[in-house]
C-alpha cells in the first residue's frame, strides 16, 4: 500500500527526474517511463487497438498461438515474473499453458499501481494461478522474486511489448546483463522485440490520424502540471515523430510552437523554451531478428527460439541463461 512516506518519495523522485532531464544541455528530455500514469496507461490501451499500431496485437497473437510450444521449452518447476505487466492481458496465454502442468506463481512487477491492480484482477482469476504483485522498479522487484524462491524453482522472466526498445542500445545491453545477474543457469527470459518495417508504417504507428498517440505524448506535460503544479500550456506544443535511421529508432518529441517559459514549482524549476525547440519524450528502437542471438550472447543468454509474426513483423525471443 502507498504510505504517505512512499508517495513523498515518489513525488520527489519524479520532480528530480523532471528537473534533470528538462535542464540537460542541448536537447531537453523527459523520461518515457512517466508516460504511464492512470490517464497515460488508458491512452496506451487505446493505442494498442488502433489499426495503425500493430505491435501489441502481434505480441499477443504470438503468445496465444505459441504459448504451449514456449512453455514446453521451459525447465520445471518454474515461477513467472513479468517486468512492466501493464494490464497483463497478453500474459494469460502463458499462465494458462503453464497451469496445465503445475501450480503457477506469477509476480507482476509494475510501478503504476493502477495497472498493477488491473493485472491482479485480470489474472488472479485463472485456476491454479497465484498472483503476487510488486509495486517496484523492475530490477528491485525481480531481485525480491529471485531471492524468495526455493533452490529447485526456476524463473521465467517476461519482458514483453518491446519495452526494451525504450532503452538506448547500450543501456538495453546493460539492462539484460542486470536481469541475467538475478538469474541462475537454465532460467529463461521471454523478450518481445518489434522488428524494422517500412518507414511509413513505423511513422504512422506513432502518429495515428485520430491523434491518440499525440494525446498520450501531451499527457506527460499534463501529468507534470497535475502532480508537480507546473503550468505547461498544452496548446503550445505539437506531437512530433521522427525516424532516426542511424540508431534505427522512432523518436517522439513535443515541439514548442512559440517562445514560452514554464514553471515547475515542485521541482524548483523555471525554463524558457524557444520557438520550435523540442522536448524528447521517448525512443522506440527497432530490431532485426538476426541481431537478437548476439544481443543475448553479450548478456549471458543463448537465444533458444524465435517466433515471428507474419502480419506485423515482431519477434518473441526465448533466451536461456547460460
Ligand atoms: C509500450 C514501449 C511498446 O514504444 O511502441 C506507443 C509505447 N509509444 N506509442 C512503444 C508507445 C507511443 C510503446 N511501448
Short mmCIF file of C-alpha atoms and ligand atoms in Angstrom, two decimals:
data_model
loop_
_atom_site.label_atom_id
_atom_site.label_comp_id
_atom_site.label_asym_id
_atom_site.label_seq_id
_atom_site.Cartn_x
_atom_site.Cartn_y
_atom_site.Cartn_z
CA UNK A 1 0.00 0.00 0.00
CA UNK A 2 1.18 3.53 -0.71
CA UNK A 3 2.03 5.10 2.63
CA UNK A 4 2.41 8.91 2.78
CA UNK A 5 6.19 8.45 3.14
CA UNK A 6 6.32 6.40 -0.06
CA UNK A 7 4.29 8.89 -2.06
CA UNK A 8 6.53 11.72 -0.89
CA UNK A 9 9.46 9.66 -2.15
CA UNK A 10 7.67 9.10 -5.47
CA UNK A 11 6.88 12.79 -5.93
CA UNK A 12 10.41 13.88 -5.14
CA UNK A 13 11.93 11.27 -7.48
CA UNK A 14 9.58 12.38 -10.24
CA UNK A 15 10.44 16.04 -9.54
CA UNK A 16 14.19 15.32 -9.53
CA UNK A 17 13.98 13.35 -12.80
CA UNK A 18 11.91 16.10 -14.46
CA UNK A 19 14.37 18.74 -13.32
CA UNK A 20 17.40 16.83 -14.51
CA UNK A 21 16.03 15.82 -17.90
CA UNK A 22 14.48 19.21 -18.73
CA UNK A 23 17.73 21.03 -17.97
CA UNK A 24 20.01 18.74 -19.99
CA UNK A 25 22.37 20.85 -22.08
CA UNK A 26 21.45 20.71 -25.78
CA UNK A 27 18.37 18.54 -26.29
CA UNK A 28 15.84 18.70 -23.44
CA UNK A 29 14.24 15.40 -22.48
CA UNK A 30 11.65 13.77 -20.24
CA UNK A 31 11.92 10.08 -19.18
CA UNK A 32 9.42 7.92 -21.07
CA UNK A 33 8.57 5.81 -18.02
CA UNK A 34 6.50 8.75 -16.72
CA UNK A 35 4.11 8.50 -19.69
CA UNK A 36 2.17 5.81 -17.77
CA UNK A 37 0.07 7.43 -15.07
CA UNK A 38 -3.59 6.38 -14.96
CA UNK A 39 -4.51 8.58 -17.95
CA UNK A 40 -1.38 7.58 -19.90
CA UNK A 41 -1.97 3.88 -19.29
CA UNK A 42 -5.56 4.22 -20.53
CA UNK A 43 -4.36 6.10 -23.63
CA UNK A 44 -1.77 3.37 -24.28
CA UNK A 45 -4.53 0.73 -24.03
CA UNK A 46 -6.35 2.70 -26.74
CA UNK A 47 -3.20 2.99 -28.88
CA UNK A 48 -2.90 -0.79 -28.73
CA UNK A 49 -6.24 -1.22 -30.54
CA UNK A 50 -5.54 1.38 -33.27
CA UNK A 51 -5.28 -0.17 -36.74
CA UNK A 52 -2.02 1.77 -37.34
CA UNK A 53 -0.33 0.33 -34.22
CA UNK A 54 0.07 -3.40 -34.79
CA UNK A 55 2.73 -4.01 -32.14
CA UNK A 56 0.57 -5.10 -29.20
CA UNK A 57 -1.68 -7.30 -31.31
CA UNK A 58 1.34 -9.04 -32.85
CA UNK A 59 2.79 -9.57 -29.38
CA UNK A 60 -0.46 -11.13 -28.10
CA UNK A 61 -1.00 -13.19 -31.25
CA UNK A 62 2.38 -14.86 -30.87
CA UNK A 63 1.79 -15.56 -27.17
CA UNK A 64 -1.66 -17.01 -27.85
CA UNK A 65 -0.56 -19.15 -30.79
CA UNK A 66 2.69 -20.47 -29.38
CA UNK A 67 2.14 -20.49 -25.60
CA UNK A 68 2.13 -24.30 -25.43
CA UNK A 69 5.29 -24.54 -27.51
CA UNK A 70 7.02 -21.86 -25.43
CA UNK A 71 6.08 -23.49 -22.14
CA UNK A 72 7.30 -26.85 -23.49
CA UNK A 73 10.81 -25.41 -23.71
CA UNK A 74 10.94 -24.25 -20.07
CA UNK A 75 12.51 -26.02 -17.11
CA UNK A 76 10.22 -27.33 -14.37
CA UNK A 77 9.04 -26.16 -11.89
CA UNK A 78 9.13 -22.54 -12.98
CA UNK A 79 7.77 -19.32 -11.46
CA UNK A 80 6.89 -16.36 -13.66
CA UNK A 81 7.96 -12.73 -13.10
CA UNK A 82 6.84 -10.01 -15.51
CA UNK A 83 8.59 -6.65 -15.90
CA UNK A 84 6.03 -3.91 -16.55
CA UNK A 85 2.95 -6.10 -16.71
CA UNK A 86 0.57 -3.29 -17.67
CA UNK A 87 -2.94 -4.71 -17.63
CA UNK A 88 -1.50 -8.23 -18.02
CA UNK A 89 -3.96 -9.22 -20.75
CA UNK A 90 -1.49 -10.93 -23.07
CA UNK A 91 0.13 -12.90 -20.24
CA UNK A 92 -2.98 -15.02 -19.78
CA UNK A 93 -1.96 -17.49 -22.51
CA UNK A 94 1.39 -18.33 -20.92
CA UNK A 95 -0.14 -18.70 -17.45
CA UNK A 96 -2.92 -20.93 -18.75
CA UNK A 97 -0.45 -23.15 -20.60
CA UNK A 98 1.81 -23.43 -17.53
CA UNK A 99 -1.05 -24.15 -15.16
CA UNK A 100 -1.81 -27.27 -17.22
CA UNK A 101 1.33 -28.81 -15.79
CA UNK A 102 1.85 -27.20 -12.38
CA UNK A 103 0.54 -24.80 -9.77
CA UNK A 104 1.77 -21.46 -11.16
CA UNK A 105 3.17 -18.49 -9.26
CA UNK A 106 3.03 -15.19 -11.12
CA UNK A 107 4.74 -11.98 -9.96
CA UNK A 108 3.86 -8.86 -11.97
CA UNK A 109 6.35 -6.04 -11.31
CA UNK A 110 4.88 -2.67 -12.17
CA UNK A 111 5.41 0.90 -10.89
CA UNK A 112 1.91 2.01 -11.90
CA UNK A 113 -0.40 0.99 -9.00
CA UNK A 114 -3.44 1.30 -11.24
CA UNK A 115 -2.05 -1.05 -13.91
CA UNK A 116 -0.88 -3.47 -11.20
CA UNK A 117 -4.35 -3.65 -9.67
CA UNK A 118 -5.91 -4.25 -13.12
CA UNK A 119 -3.40 -7.02 -13.79
CA UNK A 120 -4.00 -8.74 -10.43
CA UNK A 121 -7.72 -8.64 -11.13
CA UNK A 122 -7.40 -9.91 -14.73
CA UNK A 123 -5.06 -12.82 -13.98
CA UNK A 124 -5.88 -13.66 -10.37
CA UNK A 125 -8.99 -15.50 -11.54
CA UNK A 126 -7.23 -18.22 -13.54
CA UNK A 127 -7.43 -21.65 -11.84
CA UNK A 128 -4.18 -22.83 -10.26
CA UNK A 129 -2.52 -19.44 -10.71
CA UNK A 130 -1.42 -17.43 -7.68
CA UNK A 131 -0.67 -13.74 -8.30
CA UNK A 132 1.53 -11.58 -6.07
CA UNK A 133 2.21 -8.08 -7.42
CA UNK A 134 5.30 -5.98 -6.68
CA UNK A 135 4.90 -2.19 -6.95
CA UNK A 136 8.62 -1.63 -7.52
CA UNK A 137 11.12 -0.71 -10.22
CA UNK A 138 11.95 -3.69 -12.49
CA UNK A 139 15.25 -4.84 -11.01
CA UNK A 140 14.28 -4.30 -7.38
CA UNK A 141 11.12 -6.35 -7.91
CA UNK A 142 12.98 -9.05 -9.80
CA UNK A 143 15.59 -9.35 -7.04
CA UNK A 144 12.84 -9.76 -4.44
CA UNK A 145 11.21 -12.52 -6.51
CA UNK A 146 14.51 -14.28 -7.22
CA UNK A 147 15.55 -14.21 -3.57
CA UNK A 148 12.19 -15.52 -2.37
CA UNK A 149 12.22 -18.71 -4.44
CA UNK A 150 13.30 -22.19 -3.36
CA UNK A 151 16.54 -23.79 -4.55
CA UNK A 152 14.78 -26.00 -7.11
CA UNK A 153 12.47 -23.30 -8.55
CA UNK A 154 13.39 -21.88 -11.93
CA UNK A 155 12.33 -18.43 -13.10
CA UNK A 156 10.75 -17.30 -16.34
CA UNK A 157 11.07 -13.53 -16.75
CA UNK A 158 8.64 -11.90 -19.20
CA UNK A 159 9.77 -8.65 -20.79
CA UNK A 160 7.13 -8.18 -23.45
CA UNK A 161 5.76 -5.46 -25.71
CA UNK A 162 9.20 -4.34 -26.97
CA UNK A 163 9.66 -2.28 -23.81
CA UNK A 164 13.39 -3.00 -24.26
CA UNK A 165 13.08 -0.67 -27.27
CA UNK A 166 12.68 2.30 -24.93
CA UNK A 167 16.29 1.83 -23.77
CA UNK A 168 19.21 3.10 -25.83
CA UNK A 169 21.03 0.09 -27.28
CA UNK A 170 23.90 0.25 -24.78
CA UNK A 171 21.51 0.66 -21.87
CA UNK A 172 19.47 -2.30 -23.21
CA UNK A 173 22.59 -4.48 -23.14
CA UNK A 174 23.35 -3.39 -19.59
CA UNK A 175 19.76 -3.98 -18.51
CA UNK A 176 19.74 -7.54 -19.91
CA UNK A 177 23.00 -8.22 -18.09
CA UNK A 178 21.44 -6.97 -14.87
CA UNK A 179 18.47 -9.29 -15.40
CA UNK A 180 20.91 -12.13 -16.06
CA UNK A 181 22.69 -11.42 -12.76
CA UNK A 182 19.48 -12.11 -10.82
CA UNK A 183 19.05 -15.50 -12.57
CA UNK A 184 20.57 -18.97 -12.40
CA UNK A 185 21.70 -21.04 -15.39
CA UNK A 186 18.69 -22.59 -17.12
CA UNK A 187 16.31 -19.77 -16.10
CA UNK A 188 14.51 -18.12 -19.01
CA UNK A 189 13.75 -14.67 -20.37
CA UNK A 190 10.99 -14.22 -22.94
CA UNK A 191 11.86 -10.98 -24.71
CA UNK A 192 9.47 -9.25 -27.13
CA UNK A 193 11.06 -7.08 -29.83
CA UNK A 194 9.40 -5.00 -32.52
CA UNK A 195 11.16 -5.55 -35.86
CA UNK A 196 12.13 -2.99 -38.50
CA UNK A 197 9.49 -2.42 -41.15
CA UNK A 198 8.72 0.13 -43.88
CA UNK A 199 9.42 3.63 -42.54
CA UNK A 200 5.93 4.97 -43.50
CA UNK A 201 4.29 2.21 -41.43
CA UNK A 202 6.52 2.94 -38.46
CA UNK A 203 5.79 6.67 -38.62
CA UNK A 204 2.05 6.12 -38.89
CA UNK A 205 2.10 3.73 -35.92
CA UNK A 206 3.35 6.62 -33.74
CA UNK A 207 1.41 9.40 -35.43
CA UNK A 208 -2.07 8.00 -35.84
CA UNK A 209 -4.63 10.18 -37.64
CA UNK A 210 -7.08 10.14 -34.71
CA UNK A 211 -4.42 11.75 -32.52
CA UNK A 212 -4.43 9.19 -29.70
CA UNK A 213 -0.62 8.99 -29.64
CA UNK A 214 -0.44 12.79 -29.67
CA UNK A 215 -2.71 12.83 -26.59
CA UNK A 216 -0.53 10.13 -24.95
CA UNK A 217 2.55 12.28 -25.54
CA UNK A 218 0.94 15.58 -24.39
CA UNK A 219 -0.42 13.88 -21.28
CA UNK A 220 3.14 13.79 -19.94
CA UNK A 221 3.02 17.60 -19.68
CA UNK A 222 -0.50 17.43 -18.23
CA UNK A 223 0.80 14.96 -15.62
CA UNK A 224 3.62 17.34 -14.65
CA UNK A 225 1.01 20.08 -14.29
CA UNK A 226 -1.18 17.85 -12.10
CA UNK A 227 1.48 16.29 -9.90
CA UNK A 228 4.17 18.95 -9.74
CA UNK A 229 1.99 22.07 -10.03
CA UNK A 230 3.55 23.12 -13.35
CA UNK A 231 1.97 25.50 -15.86
CA UNK A 232 2.70 23.89 -19.25
CA UNK A 233 0.27 25.30 -21.84
CA UNK A 234 -0.56 22.14 -23.80
CA UNK A 235 -1.98 24.08 -26.74
CA UNK A 236 1.52 25.47 -27.42
CA UNK A 237 3.07 22.05 -28.00
CA UNK A 238 2.82 19.78 -31.02
CA UNK A 239 3.36 16.00 -31.15
CA UNK A 240 6.25 15.11 -33.45
CA UNK A 241 7.57 11.74 -34.64
CA UNK A 242 10.94 11.12 -36.32
CA UNK A 243 12.61 8.02 -37.69
CA UNK A 244 16.29 8.03 -36.77
CA UNK A 245 17.83 5.78 -39.41
CA UNK A 246 21.29 5.75 -37.81
CA UNK A 247 20.06 4.40 -34.50
CA UNK A 248 17.07 2.60 -36.09
CA UNK A 249 14.52 4.08 -33.74
CA UNK A 250 11.34 6.11 -33.62
CA UNK A 251 11.78 9.28 -31.59
CA UNK A 252 8.82 11.04 -30.03
CA UNK A 253 9.08 14.76 -29.29
CA UNK A 254 6.93 17.68 -28.13
CA UNK A 255 7.63 20.81 -30.18
CA UNK A 256 7.09 24.21 -28.61
CA UNK A 257 5.17 26.30 -31.14
CA UNK A 258 6.20 29.60 -29.51
CA UNK A 259 8.78 31.09 -27.21
CA UNK A 260 7.50 30.41 -23.69
CA UNK A 261 8.52 29.98 -20.09
CA UNK A 262 7.36 27.21 -17.81
CA UNK A 263 7.40 27.00 -14.03
CA UNK A 264 7.54 23.63 -12.24
CA UNK A 265 7.18 24.56 -8.55
CA UNK A 266 7.67 21.08 -7.02
CA UNK A 267 10.91 20.72 -9.00
CA UNK A 268 12.01 24.24 -8.11
CA UNK A 269 12.48 24.87 -11.83
CA UNK A 270 11.86 27.59 -14.37
CA UNK A 271 12.80 27.09 -18.01
CA UNK A 272 12.33 29.06 -21.20
CA UNK A 273 11.75 27.24 -24.42
CA UNK A 274 12.49 28.76 -27.80
CA UNK A 275 10.01 28.63 -30.64
CA UNK A 276 10.48 25.21 -32.35
CA UNK A 277 12.57 23.79 -29.53
CA UNK A 278 11.61 20.20 -28.71
CA UNK A 279 11.42 18.02 -25.62
CA UNK A 280 12.36 14.43 -26.45
CA UNK A 281 9.94 12.11 -24.63
CA UNK A 282 10.53 8.58 -25.95
CA UNK A 283 12.65 6.35 -28.16
CA UNK A 284 11.38 3.07 -29.61
CA UNK A 285 14.25 1.08 -31.04
CA UNK A 286 13.51 -1.45 -33.77
CA UNK A 287 15.42 -4.69 -34.29
CA UNK A 288 16.36 -7.20 -36.93
CA UNK A 289 15.50 -10.75 -35.86
CA UNK A 290 19.07 -11.78 -36.74
CA UNK A 291 20.65 -9.39 -34.23
CA UNK A 292 18.91 -10.93 -31.20
CA UNK A 293 21.17 -14.01 -30.75
CA UNK A 294 24.24 -11.73 -30.48
CA UNK A 295 22.39 -9.38 -28.10
CA UNK A 296 21.52 -12.43 -25.97
CA UNK A 297 25.08 -13.75 -26.02
CA UNK A 298 26.53 -10.38 -24.94
CA UNK A 299 24.43 -10.51 -21.80
CA UNK A 300 24.90 -14.13 -20.77
CA UNK A 301 21.97 -15.81 -22.51
CA UNK A 302 21.55 -18.03 -25.54
CA UNK A 303 18.65 -17.42 -27.89
CA UNK A 304 16.85 -20.76 -27.95
CA UNK A 305 13.87 -20.00 -30.23
CA UNK A 306 12.31 -17.04 -32.04
CA UNK A 307 8.68 -16.78 -33.06
CA UNK A 308 7.92 -14.09 -35.63
CA UNK A 309 4.54 -12.66 -36.57
CA UNK A 310 3.87 -12.65 -40.29
CA UNK A 311 1.31 -9.84 -40.29
CA UNK A 312 3.24 -7.25 -38.21
CA UNK A 313 6.97 -8.04 -38.01
CA UNK A 314 7.57 -8.67 -34.31
CA UNK A 315 9.62 -11.37 -32.55
CA UNK A 316 9.21 -13.28 -29.30
CA UNK A 317 12.68 -14.46 -28.34
CA UNK A 318 13.15 -17.21 -25.77
CA UNK A 319 16.53 -16.64 -24.09
CA UNK A 320 18.02 -19.18 -21.69
CA UNK A 321 20.56 -18.11 -19.06
CA UNK A 322 23.91 -19.74 -19.88
C1 LIG B 1 4.78 0.29 -24.85
C2 LIG B 1 7.06 0.79 -25.20
C3 LIG B 1 5.95 -0.72 -26.62
O1 LIG B 1 7.46 2.09 -27.80
O2 LIG B 1 5.87 1.34 -29.08
C4 LIG B 1 3.29 3.54 -28.17
C5 LIG B 1 4.91 2.83 -26.27
N1 LIG B 1 4.73 4.98 -27.50
N2 LIG B 1 3.13 4.67 -28.88
C6 LIG B 1 6.31 1.69 -27.99
C7 LIG B 1 4.32 3.75 -27.30
C8 LIG B 1 3.99 5.54 -28.46
C9 LIG B 1 5.36 1.57 -26.81
N3 LIG B 1 5.80 0.52 -25.86
#
